[in-house]
Amino acid sequence: MATLPKNIGWIGLGVMGLPMARNLLQKTKNDTHFCVYDVSADSMKQLVDEGQDRVHACSSSKDVADKSDIILSMVPEGSHVRSVYLTESAGVMASDLGSKILIDCSTIDTGTSLDVRSATATQHPKASFYDAPVSGGAIGASKATLTFMLGCSTTDPNLSLLTTLLSYMGSNIFPCGGPSLGLTAKLCNNYCSGLIAIAVSEAMNIGMASGMDPRVLANVFHTSTAQSVICDDWCPVPGICPEAPASKGYQGGFRVQLMKKDFGLAVDTAERVGVKLAMGESGLGVYEGASADQKCKDLDSRVVFRYLGGQEEWRGKFPEEVELKRDETRALLKKAREASK
Ligand code: NAD
């Protein structure tokens, strides 16, 4: 394990940034101090109060960079990342960085990330900038089980330090090959999972409109070629997975507007690298529509089931004997599979 520097900077303490920074605070020793900045004073206050004398509120991103050896950021979009790093006199670049390490965990376009990297290389040749977006959502952030997709190669000289630092917040860290490829991995993942959520919603709609109990259909998917974590654990149909946002009024989870942003960035990337998409435009249309729809806005992205007109009130429409208990059915299937081995 590499030794971490004693002064850590954090910019952006929202849904993801706050629990991530909190894990670092709780898992590092008392002589490690944190300099934090968020445009929202309330967000900073929470961590400052929790950290007592170890967390210090700063007046700008430059102030954080001045006082820290390693700086992490977690802000919403590319425009915010530009503001954090490139704002004249108040941004990170305005600091005398020396050989400091900068890590941006935001999910943004690769162009902005490469611009910040190139500004770092030009203005502070000894400093290093990395893209390190995450997946795992707010729950993964608070449980420190995030997956980090790191924009560097396996031979990067800072990899050991980066791995030690990020392992306080995540359980999987993948060096993705080089600058901006962490972001590429993240956008490809969200493009794929966004399309699967639409596909599961549409397939469920077909089955339910034809008279099928969605629990039976979910069980069929589980043991057939349509199996996916989206159907198994995050099913867009309410009442299939008790813990999924869909079963809680689509509260929590991954906001549909964030999926629209990431999906759109993936579509832009495909265009830039000359990849033909069969479903990019229509998928993006679904997430744009759901983000603007008052019945779906601000809710978990699996709300596409509602946006596509899915039947949410399906309970009671099926005769008692058809109402299979999903967990019992799965247990029986598991037993049968084991017996046949
Ligand atoms: P958020 O809006 O909850 O938090 C962002 C924070 O950044 C806010 O506290 C905001 O005040 C602060 N901020 C904005 N501009 C700033 C600036 N110029 N200087 C300092 N602070 C600034 O967003 P979030 O959900 O934490 O998401 C952050 C990033 O993580 C996004 O890129 C998102 O796509 C990605 N992400 C989110 C999730 C999720 O489930 N929420 C999951 C994976 C990845």
mmCIF file of C-alpha atoms in Angstrom, residues 1 21 36 49 54 99 105 113 165 185 198 213 219 227 237 273 278 283 287 333 339:
data_model
loop_
_atom_site.group_PDB
_atom_site.id
_atom_site.type_symbol
_atom_site.label_atom_id
_atom_site.label_comp_id
_atom_site.label_asym_id
_atom_site.label_seq_id
_atom_site.Cartn_x
_atom_site.Cartn_y
_atom_site.Cartn_z
ATOM 1 C CA MET A 1 0.000 0.000 0.000
ATOM 2 C CA ALA A 21 -15.172 12.182 0.961
ATOM 3 C CA VAL A 36 -12.985 21.162 0.750
ATOM 4 C CA ASP A 49 -19.034 19.532 11.212
ATOM 5 C CA ARG A 54 -9.728 17.754 10.261
ATOM 6 C CA SER A 99 3.920 17.774 -8.805
ATOM 7 C CA CYS A 105 -14.388 11.585 -10.762
ATOM 8 C CA SER A 113 -11.372 15.981 -19.657
ATOM 9 C CA LEU A 165 -6.497 6.234 -2.345
ATOM 10 C CA ALA A 185 -15.625 2.912 -20.156
ATOM 11 C CA ILE A 198 -35.665 0.372 -22.152
ATOM 12 C CA ASP A 213 -48.031 -11.870 -14.849
ATOM 13 C CA ASN A 219 -38.533 -15.393 -13.646
ATOM 14 C CA GLN A 227 -31.241 -12.257 -18.024
ATOM 15 C CA VAL A 237 -41.759 -2.709 -13.280
ATOM 16 C CA VAL A 273 -15.115 7.917 -33.351
ATOM 17 C CA ALA A 278 -28.818 1.411 -34.410
ATOM 18 C CA GLY A 283 -32.766 5.580 -26.841
ATOM 19 C CA TYR A 287 -34.384 9.616 -21.894
ATOM 20 C CA LEU A 333 -35.215 -23.495 -9.789
ATOM 21 C CA ALA A 339 -29.952 -31.688 -8.334
#
